[in-house]
Short mmCIF file of C-alpha atoms and ligand atoms in Angstrom, two decimals:
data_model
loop_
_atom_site.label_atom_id
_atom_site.label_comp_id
_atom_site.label_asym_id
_atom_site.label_seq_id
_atom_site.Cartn_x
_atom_site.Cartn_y
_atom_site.Cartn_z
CA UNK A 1494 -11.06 103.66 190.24
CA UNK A 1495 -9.12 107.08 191.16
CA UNK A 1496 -9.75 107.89 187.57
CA UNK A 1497 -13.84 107.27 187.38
CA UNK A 1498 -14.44 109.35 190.56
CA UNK A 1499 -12.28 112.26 189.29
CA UNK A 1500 -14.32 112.26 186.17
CA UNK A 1501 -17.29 111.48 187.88
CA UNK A 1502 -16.70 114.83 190.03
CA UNK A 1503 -15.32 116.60 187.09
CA UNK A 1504 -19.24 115.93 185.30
CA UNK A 1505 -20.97 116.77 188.76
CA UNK A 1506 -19.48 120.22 188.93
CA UNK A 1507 -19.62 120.81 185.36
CA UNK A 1508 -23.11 120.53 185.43
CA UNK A 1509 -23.43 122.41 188.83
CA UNK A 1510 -21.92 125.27 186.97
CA UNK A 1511 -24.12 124.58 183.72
CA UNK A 1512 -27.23 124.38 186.35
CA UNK A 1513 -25.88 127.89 187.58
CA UNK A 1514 -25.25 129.81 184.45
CA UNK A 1515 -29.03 129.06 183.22
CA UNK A 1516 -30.26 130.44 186.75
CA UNK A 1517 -33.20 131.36 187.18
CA UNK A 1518 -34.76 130.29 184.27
CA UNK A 1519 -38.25 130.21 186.28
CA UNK A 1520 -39.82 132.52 188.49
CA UNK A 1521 -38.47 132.14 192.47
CA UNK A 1522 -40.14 132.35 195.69
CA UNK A 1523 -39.73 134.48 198.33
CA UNK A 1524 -41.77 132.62 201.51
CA UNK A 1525 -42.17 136.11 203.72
CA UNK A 1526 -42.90 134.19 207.38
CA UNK A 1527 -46.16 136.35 208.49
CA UNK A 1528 -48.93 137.91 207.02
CA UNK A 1529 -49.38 140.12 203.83
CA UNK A 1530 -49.16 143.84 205.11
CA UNK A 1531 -46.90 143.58 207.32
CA UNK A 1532 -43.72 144.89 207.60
CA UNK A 1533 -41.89 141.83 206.52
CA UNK A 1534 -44.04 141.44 203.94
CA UNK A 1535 -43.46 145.26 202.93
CA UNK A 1536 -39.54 144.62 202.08
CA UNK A 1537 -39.67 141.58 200.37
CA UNK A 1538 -42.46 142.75 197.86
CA UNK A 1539 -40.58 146.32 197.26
CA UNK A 1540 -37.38 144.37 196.77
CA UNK A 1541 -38.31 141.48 195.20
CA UNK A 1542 -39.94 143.87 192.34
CA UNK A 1543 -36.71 145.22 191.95
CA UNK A 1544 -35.01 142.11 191.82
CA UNK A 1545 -36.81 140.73 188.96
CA UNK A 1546 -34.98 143.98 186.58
CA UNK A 1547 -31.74 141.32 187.48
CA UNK A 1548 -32.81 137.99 187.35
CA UNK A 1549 -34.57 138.73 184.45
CA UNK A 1550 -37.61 136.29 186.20
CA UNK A 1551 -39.93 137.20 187.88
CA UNK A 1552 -39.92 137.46 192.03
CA UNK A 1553 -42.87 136.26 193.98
CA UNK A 1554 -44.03 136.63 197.52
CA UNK A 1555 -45.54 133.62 199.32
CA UNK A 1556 -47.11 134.36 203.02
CA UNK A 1557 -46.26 131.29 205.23
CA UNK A 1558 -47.24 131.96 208.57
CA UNK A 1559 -47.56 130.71 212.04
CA UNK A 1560 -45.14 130.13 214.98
CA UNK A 1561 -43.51 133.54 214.90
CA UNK A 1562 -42.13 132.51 211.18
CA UNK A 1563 -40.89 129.12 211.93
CA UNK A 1564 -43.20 127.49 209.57
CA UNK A 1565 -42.66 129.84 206.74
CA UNK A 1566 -38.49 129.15 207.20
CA UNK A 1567 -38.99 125.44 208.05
CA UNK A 1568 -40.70 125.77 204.39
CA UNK A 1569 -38.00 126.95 202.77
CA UNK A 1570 -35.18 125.04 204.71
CA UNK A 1571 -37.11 121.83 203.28
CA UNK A 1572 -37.24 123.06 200.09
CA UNK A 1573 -34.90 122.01 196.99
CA UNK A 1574 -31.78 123.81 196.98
CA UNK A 1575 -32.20 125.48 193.41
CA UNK A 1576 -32.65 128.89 194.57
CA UNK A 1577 -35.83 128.97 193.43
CA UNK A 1578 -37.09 129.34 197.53
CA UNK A 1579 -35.70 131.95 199.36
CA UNK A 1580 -36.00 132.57 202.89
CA UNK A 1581 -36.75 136.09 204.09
CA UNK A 1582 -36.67 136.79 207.86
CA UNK A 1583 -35.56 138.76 210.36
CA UNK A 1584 -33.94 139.07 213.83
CA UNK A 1585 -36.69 137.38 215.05
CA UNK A 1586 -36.79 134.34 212.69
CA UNK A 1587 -33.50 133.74 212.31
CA UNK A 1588 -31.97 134.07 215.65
CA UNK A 1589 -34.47 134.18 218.47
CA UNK A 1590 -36.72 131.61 217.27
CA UNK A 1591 -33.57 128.82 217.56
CA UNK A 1592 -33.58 129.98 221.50
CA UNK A 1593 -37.34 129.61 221.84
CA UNK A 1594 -38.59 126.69 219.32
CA UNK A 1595 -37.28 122.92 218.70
CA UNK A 1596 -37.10 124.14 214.98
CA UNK A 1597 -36.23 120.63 213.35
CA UNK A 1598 -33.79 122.66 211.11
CA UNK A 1599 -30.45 124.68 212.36
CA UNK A 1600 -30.61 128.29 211.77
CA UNK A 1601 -26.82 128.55 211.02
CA UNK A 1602 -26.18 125.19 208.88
CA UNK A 1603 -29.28 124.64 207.44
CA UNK A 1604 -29.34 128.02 205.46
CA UNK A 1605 -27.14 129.63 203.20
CA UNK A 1606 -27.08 133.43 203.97
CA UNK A 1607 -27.31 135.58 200.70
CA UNK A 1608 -28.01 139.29 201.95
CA UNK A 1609 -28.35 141.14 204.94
CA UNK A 1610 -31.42 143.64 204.27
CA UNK A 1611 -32.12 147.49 205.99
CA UNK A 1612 -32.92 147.74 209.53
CA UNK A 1613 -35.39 149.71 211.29
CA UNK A 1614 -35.76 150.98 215.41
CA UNK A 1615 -38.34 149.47 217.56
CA UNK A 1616 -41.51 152.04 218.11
CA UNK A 1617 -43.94 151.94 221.14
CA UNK A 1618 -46.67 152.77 219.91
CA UNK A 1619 -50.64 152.64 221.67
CA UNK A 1620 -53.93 153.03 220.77
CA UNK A 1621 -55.35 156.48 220.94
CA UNK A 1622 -57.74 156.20 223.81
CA UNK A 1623 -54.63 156.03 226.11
CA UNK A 1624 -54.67 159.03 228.15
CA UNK A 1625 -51.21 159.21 228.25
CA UNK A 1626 -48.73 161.96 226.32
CA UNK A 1627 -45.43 161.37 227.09
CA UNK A 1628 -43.57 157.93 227.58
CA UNK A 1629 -43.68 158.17 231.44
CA UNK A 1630 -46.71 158.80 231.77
CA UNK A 1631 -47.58 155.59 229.18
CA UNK A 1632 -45.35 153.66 231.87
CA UNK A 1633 -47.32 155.57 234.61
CA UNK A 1634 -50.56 153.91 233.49
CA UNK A 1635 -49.21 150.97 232.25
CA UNK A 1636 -47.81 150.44 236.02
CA UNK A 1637 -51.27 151.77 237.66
CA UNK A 1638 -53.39 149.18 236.11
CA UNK A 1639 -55.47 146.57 237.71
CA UNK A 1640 -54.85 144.31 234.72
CA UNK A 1641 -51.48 143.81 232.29
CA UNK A 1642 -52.28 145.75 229.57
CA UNK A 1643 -52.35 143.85 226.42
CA UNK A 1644 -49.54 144.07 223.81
CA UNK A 1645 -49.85 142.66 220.03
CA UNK A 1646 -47.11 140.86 218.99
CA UNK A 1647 -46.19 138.19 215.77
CA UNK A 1648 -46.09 135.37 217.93
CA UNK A 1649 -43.53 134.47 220.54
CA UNK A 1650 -40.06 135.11 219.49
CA UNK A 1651 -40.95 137.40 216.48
CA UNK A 1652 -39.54 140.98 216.79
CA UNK A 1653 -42.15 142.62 218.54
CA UNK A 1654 -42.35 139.94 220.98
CA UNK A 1655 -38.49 140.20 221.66
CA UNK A 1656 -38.85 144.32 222.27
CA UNK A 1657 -41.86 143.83 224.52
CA UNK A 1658 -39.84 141.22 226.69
CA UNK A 1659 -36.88 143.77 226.51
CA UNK A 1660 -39.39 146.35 227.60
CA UNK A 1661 -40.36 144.13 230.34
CA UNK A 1662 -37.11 143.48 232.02
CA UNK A 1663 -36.03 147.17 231.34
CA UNK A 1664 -39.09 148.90 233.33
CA UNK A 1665 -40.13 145.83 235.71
CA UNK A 1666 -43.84 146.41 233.79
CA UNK A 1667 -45.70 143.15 232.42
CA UNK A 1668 -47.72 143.03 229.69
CA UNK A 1669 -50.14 140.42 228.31
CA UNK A 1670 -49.18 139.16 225.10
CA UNK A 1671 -51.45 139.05 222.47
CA UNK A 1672 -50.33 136.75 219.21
CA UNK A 1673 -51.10 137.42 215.69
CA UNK A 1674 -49.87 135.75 212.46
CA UNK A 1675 -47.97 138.73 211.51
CA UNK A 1676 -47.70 143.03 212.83
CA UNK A 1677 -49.89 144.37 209.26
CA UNK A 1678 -53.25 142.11 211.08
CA UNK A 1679 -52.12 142.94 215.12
CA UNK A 1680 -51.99 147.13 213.86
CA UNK A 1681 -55.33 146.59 212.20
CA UNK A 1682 -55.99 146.13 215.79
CA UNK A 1683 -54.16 148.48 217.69
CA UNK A 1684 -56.36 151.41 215.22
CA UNK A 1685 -59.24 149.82 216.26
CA UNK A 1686 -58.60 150.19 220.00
CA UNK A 1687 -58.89 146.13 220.23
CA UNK A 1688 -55.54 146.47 222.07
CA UNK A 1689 -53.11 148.85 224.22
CA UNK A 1690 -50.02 148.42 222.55
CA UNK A 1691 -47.31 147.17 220.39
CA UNK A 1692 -43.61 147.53 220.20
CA UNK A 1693 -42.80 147.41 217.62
CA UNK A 1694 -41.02 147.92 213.58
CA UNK A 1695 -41.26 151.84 212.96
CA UNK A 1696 -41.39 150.46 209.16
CA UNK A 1697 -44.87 149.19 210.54
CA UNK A 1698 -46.27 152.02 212.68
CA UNK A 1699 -45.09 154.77 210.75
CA UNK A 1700 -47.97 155.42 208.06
CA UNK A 1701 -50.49 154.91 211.32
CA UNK A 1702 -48.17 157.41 213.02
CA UNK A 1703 -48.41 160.13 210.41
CA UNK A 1704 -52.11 160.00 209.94
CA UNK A 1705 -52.50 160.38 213.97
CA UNK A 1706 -54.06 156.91 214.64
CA UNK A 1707 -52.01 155.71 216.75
CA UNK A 1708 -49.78 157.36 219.72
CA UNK A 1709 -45.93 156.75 219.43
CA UNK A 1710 -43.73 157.32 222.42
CA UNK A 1711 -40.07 156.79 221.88
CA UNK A 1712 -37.91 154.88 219.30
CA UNK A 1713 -35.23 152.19 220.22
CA UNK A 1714 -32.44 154.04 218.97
CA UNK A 1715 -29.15 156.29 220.05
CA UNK A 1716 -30.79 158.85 217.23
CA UNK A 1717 -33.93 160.38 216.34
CA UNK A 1718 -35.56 158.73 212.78
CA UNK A 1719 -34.90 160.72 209.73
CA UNK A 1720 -37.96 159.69 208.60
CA UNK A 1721 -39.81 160.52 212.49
CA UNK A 1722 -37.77 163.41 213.87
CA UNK A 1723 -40.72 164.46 216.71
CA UNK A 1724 -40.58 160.89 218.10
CA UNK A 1725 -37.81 161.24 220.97
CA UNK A 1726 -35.58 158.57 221.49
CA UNK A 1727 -35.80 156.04 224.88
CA UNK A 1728 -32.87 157.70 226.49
CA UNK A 1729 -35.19 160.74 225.68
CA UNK A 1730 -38.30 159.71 226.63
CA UNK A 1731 -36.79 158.15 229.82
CA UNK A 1732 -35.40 154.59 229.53
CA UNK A 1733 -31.94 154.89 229.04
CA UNK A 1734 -30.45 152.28 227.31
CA UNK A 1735 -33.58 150.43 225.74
CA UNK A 1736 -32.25 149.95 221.93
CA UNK A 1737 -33.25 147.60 219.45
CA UNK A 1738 -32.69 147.21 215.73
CA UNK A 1739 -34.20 144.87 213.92
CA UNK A 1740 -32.27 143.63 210.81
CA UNK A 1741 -33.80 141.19 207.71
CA UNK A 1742 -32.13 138.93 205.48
CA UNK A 1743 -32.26 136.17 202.74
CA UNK A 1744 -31.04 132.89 203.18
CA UNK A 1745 -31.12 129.98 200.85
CA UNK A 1746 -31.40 125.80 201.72
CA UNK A 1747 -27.98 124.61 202.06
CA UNK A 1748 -25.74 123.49 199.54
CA UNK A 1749 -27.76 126.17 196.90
CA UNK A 1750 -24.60 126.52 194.54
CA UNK A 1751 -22.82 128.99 195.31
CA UNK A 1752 -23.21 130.50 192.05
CA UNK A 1753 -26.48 130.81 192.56
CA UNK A 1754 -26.00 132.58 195.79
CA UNK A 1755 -23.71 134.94 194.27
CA UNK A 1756 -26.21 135.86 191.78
CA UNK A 1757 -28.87 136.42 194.55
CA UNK A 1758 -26.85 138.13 196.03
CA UNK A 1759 -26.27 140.58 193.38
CA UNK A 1760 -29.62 141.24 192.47
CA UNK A 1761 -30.66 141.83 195.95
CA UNK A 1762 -27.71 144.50 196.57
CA UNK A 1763 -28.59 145.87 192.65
CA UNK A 1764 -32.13 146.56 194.27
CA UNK A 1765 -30.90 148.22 197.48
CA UNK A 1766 -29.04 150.55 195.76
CA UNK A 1767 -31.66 151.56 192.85
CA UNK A 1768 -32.22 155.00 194.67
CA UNK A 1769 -35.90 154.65 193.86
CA UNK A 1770 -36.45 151.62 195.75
CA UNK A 1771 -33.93 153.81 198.93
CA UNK A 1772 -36.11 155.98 198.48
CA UNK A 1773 -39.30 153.86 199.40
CA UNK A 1774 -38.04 151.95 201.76
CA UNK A 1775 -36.27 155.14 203.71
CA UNK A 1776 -39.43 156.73 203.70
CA UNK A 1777 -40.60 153.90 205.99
CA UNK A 1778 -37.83 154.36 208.68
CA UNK A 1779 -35.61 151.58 206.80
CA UNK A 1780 -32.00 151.62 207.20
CA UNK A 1781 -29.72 150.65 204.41
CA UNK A 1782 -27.00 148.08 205.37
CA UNK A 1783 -23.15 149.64 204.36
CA UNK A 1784 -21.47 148.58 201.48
CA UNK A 1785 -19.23 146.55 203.45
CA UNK A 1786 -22.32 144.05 205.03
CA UNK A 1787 -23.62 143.38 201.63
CA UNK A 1788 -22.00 140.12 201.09
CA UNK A 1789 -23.36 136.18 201.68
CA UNK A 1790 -20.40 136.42 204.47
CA UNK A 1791 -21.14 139.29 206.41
CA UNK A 1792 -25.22 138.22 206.63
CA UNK A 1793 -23.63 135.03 208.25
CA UNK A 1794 -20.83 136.49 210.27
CA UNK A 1795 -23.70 138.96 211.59
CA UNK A 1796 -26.39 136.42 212.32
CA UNK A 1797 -23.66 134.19 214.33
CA UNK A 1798 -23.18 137.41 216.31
CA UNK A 1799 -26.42 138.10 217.03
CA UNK A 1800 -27.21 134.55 218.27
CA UNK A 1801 -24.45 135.15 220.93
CA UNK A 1802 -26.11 138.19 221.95
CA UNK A 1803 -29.40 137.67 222.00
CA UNK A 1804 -30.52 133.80 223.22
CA UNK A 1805 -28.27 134.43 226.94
CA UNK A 1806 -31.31 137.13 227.47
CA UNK A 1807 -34.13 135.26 225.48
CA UNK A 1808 -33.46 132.03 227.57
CA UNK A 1809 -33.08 133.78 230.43
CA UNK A 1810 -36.84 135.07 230.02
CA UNK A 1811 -37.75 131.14 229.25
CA UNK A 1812 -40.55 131.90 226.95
CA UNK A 1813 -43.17 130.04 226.79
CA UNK A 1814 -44.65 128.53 223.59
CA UNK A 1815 -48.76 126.99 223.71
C1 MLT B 833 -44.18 141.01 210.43
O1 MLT B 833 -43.88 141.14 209.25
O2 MLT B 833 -45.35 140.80 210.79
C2 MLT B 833 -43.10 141.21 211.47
O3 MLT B 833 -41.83 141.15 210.97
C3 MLT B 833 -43.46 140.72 212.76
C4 MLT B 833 -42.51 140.84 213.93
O4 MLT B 833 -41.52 140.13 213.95
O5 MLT B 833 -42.81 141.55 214.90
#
């Protein structure tokens, strides 16, 4: 009996590592959790182009949204665990969600991690027609209002809906959420003046910021943007101590072979440092993740970490969900 389930296991992982070597063999999914245009949405089509040059199949982008990306994940938790279906998402998705939703899936054990992606600051950023030039005087008339002013976000628990609760309990302001499937369609709004505000991925507001059709008043950062040195920081602008970075990643379902991780893993950090796609994503306020937090390990050790930090202060807000 010993002997059959040795061999037995000796054929499973056999053909585990047969399954891996002929990875991919088919193009593979990356299910982006809000809508096309965004800056989630951004990443994972400049890196998944990239990617392809690795895997040697080709990388598409599926937009799965709703619930502040925890349909587009649940997707991909259910999915098979081939890496075929990746999971991109963010500090929203992947950590404040769990404090916020009943997901039906565990962040930590029902995903693989596979690569920790760039960061970027939180912007806020308002619609021209504010008559407002500095960041205190944006919290002056934010404060003098008869009415909350209204705030685009992803949904609750999605990045900009973390920085504008952070905002919130920094300044004593409040702010009437406004939820969209994704940033790219609530900035479509914000240019149009159909609401006051967003906090929220400088990878997002930038372009707007450039072409003057929006007003930016301070990044959530120690340091000034490379890639927006005239936008002063919060300790400059006046709120000491309000920073935010907001990190993406890749996960896979668990129990992908590991294998197959390592090879996604590869191609993903091959694409990060092709200094054309740097160069892209740079330009967009994008951070680049050090050498030594490009590993399966390090996404997982950092995502455990921010859990810790962040759902003491998201429960604490007890955020509601319709
Ligand atoms: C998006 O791609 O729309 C964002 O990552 C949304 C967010 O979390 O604020």
């Amino acid at each position: 009996m010993r002997k059959f389930v040795l061999a037995a296991l000796a054929v499973l992982s056999f053909t585990g590592v047969a399954v891996a070597q002929n990875f991919p063999s088919r193009p593979i999914t990356i299910i982006v959790p809000f809508s096309a245009g965004g800056p989630s949405d951004a990443m994972a089509r400049i890196l998944g182009e990239r990617m392809k040059l690795a895997l040697g199949e080709a990388v598409l982008v599926e937009n799965v949204t709703g619930a502040a990306g925890s349909i587009g994940v649940g997707r991909a938790v259910r999915s098979a665990p081939d890496g075929y279906t990746i999971s991109f998402g963010h500090l929203g998705t992947h950590v404040a969600n769990g404090a916020i939703y009943k997901l039906g899936y565990d962040l930590v054990t029902d995903l693989e991690p596979v690569a920790l992606l760039p960061s970027n600051p939180m912007v806020i950023v308002s619609k021209n027609a504010v008559p407002a030039k500095s960041l205190k005087e944006f919290l002056e008339w934010l404060k003098t209002r008869p009415e909350p002013a209204t705030a685009g976000t992803a949904g609750a628990g999605s990045g900009s809906h973390i920085a504008g609760l952070y905002l919130e309990n920094i300044t004593g302001i409040k702010l009437q959420y406004v939820p969209y499937r994704g940033t790219g369609p609530a900035m479509n709004d914000l240019v149009a003046g159909q609401i006051d505000l967003i906090v929220d991925q400088l990878s997002n507001s930038i372009t707007q910021i450039r072409a003057g059709n929006i007003r930016a008043y301070a990044v959530t950062d120690s340091r000034r943007a490379e890639s927006a040195p005239d936008i002063p920081t919060a300790d400059e602008a006046g709120v000491p101590g309000f920073f935010m970075t907001l990190w993406s990643g890749l996960w896979v379902p668990k129990d992908t072979p590991k294998e197959i991780v390592a090879k996604l893993n590869a191609a993903a950090v091959d694409a990060l440092n092709d200094p054309a796609v740097r160069k892209q994503l740079e330009n967009l306020g994008l951070q680049m993740p050090s050498k030594d937090k490009q590993s399966p390990q390090a996404l997982g050790d950092w995502q455990k970490a921010e859990i810790a930090k962040w759902w003491p202060m998201i429960k604490a807000a007890n955020v509601k969900v319709d």
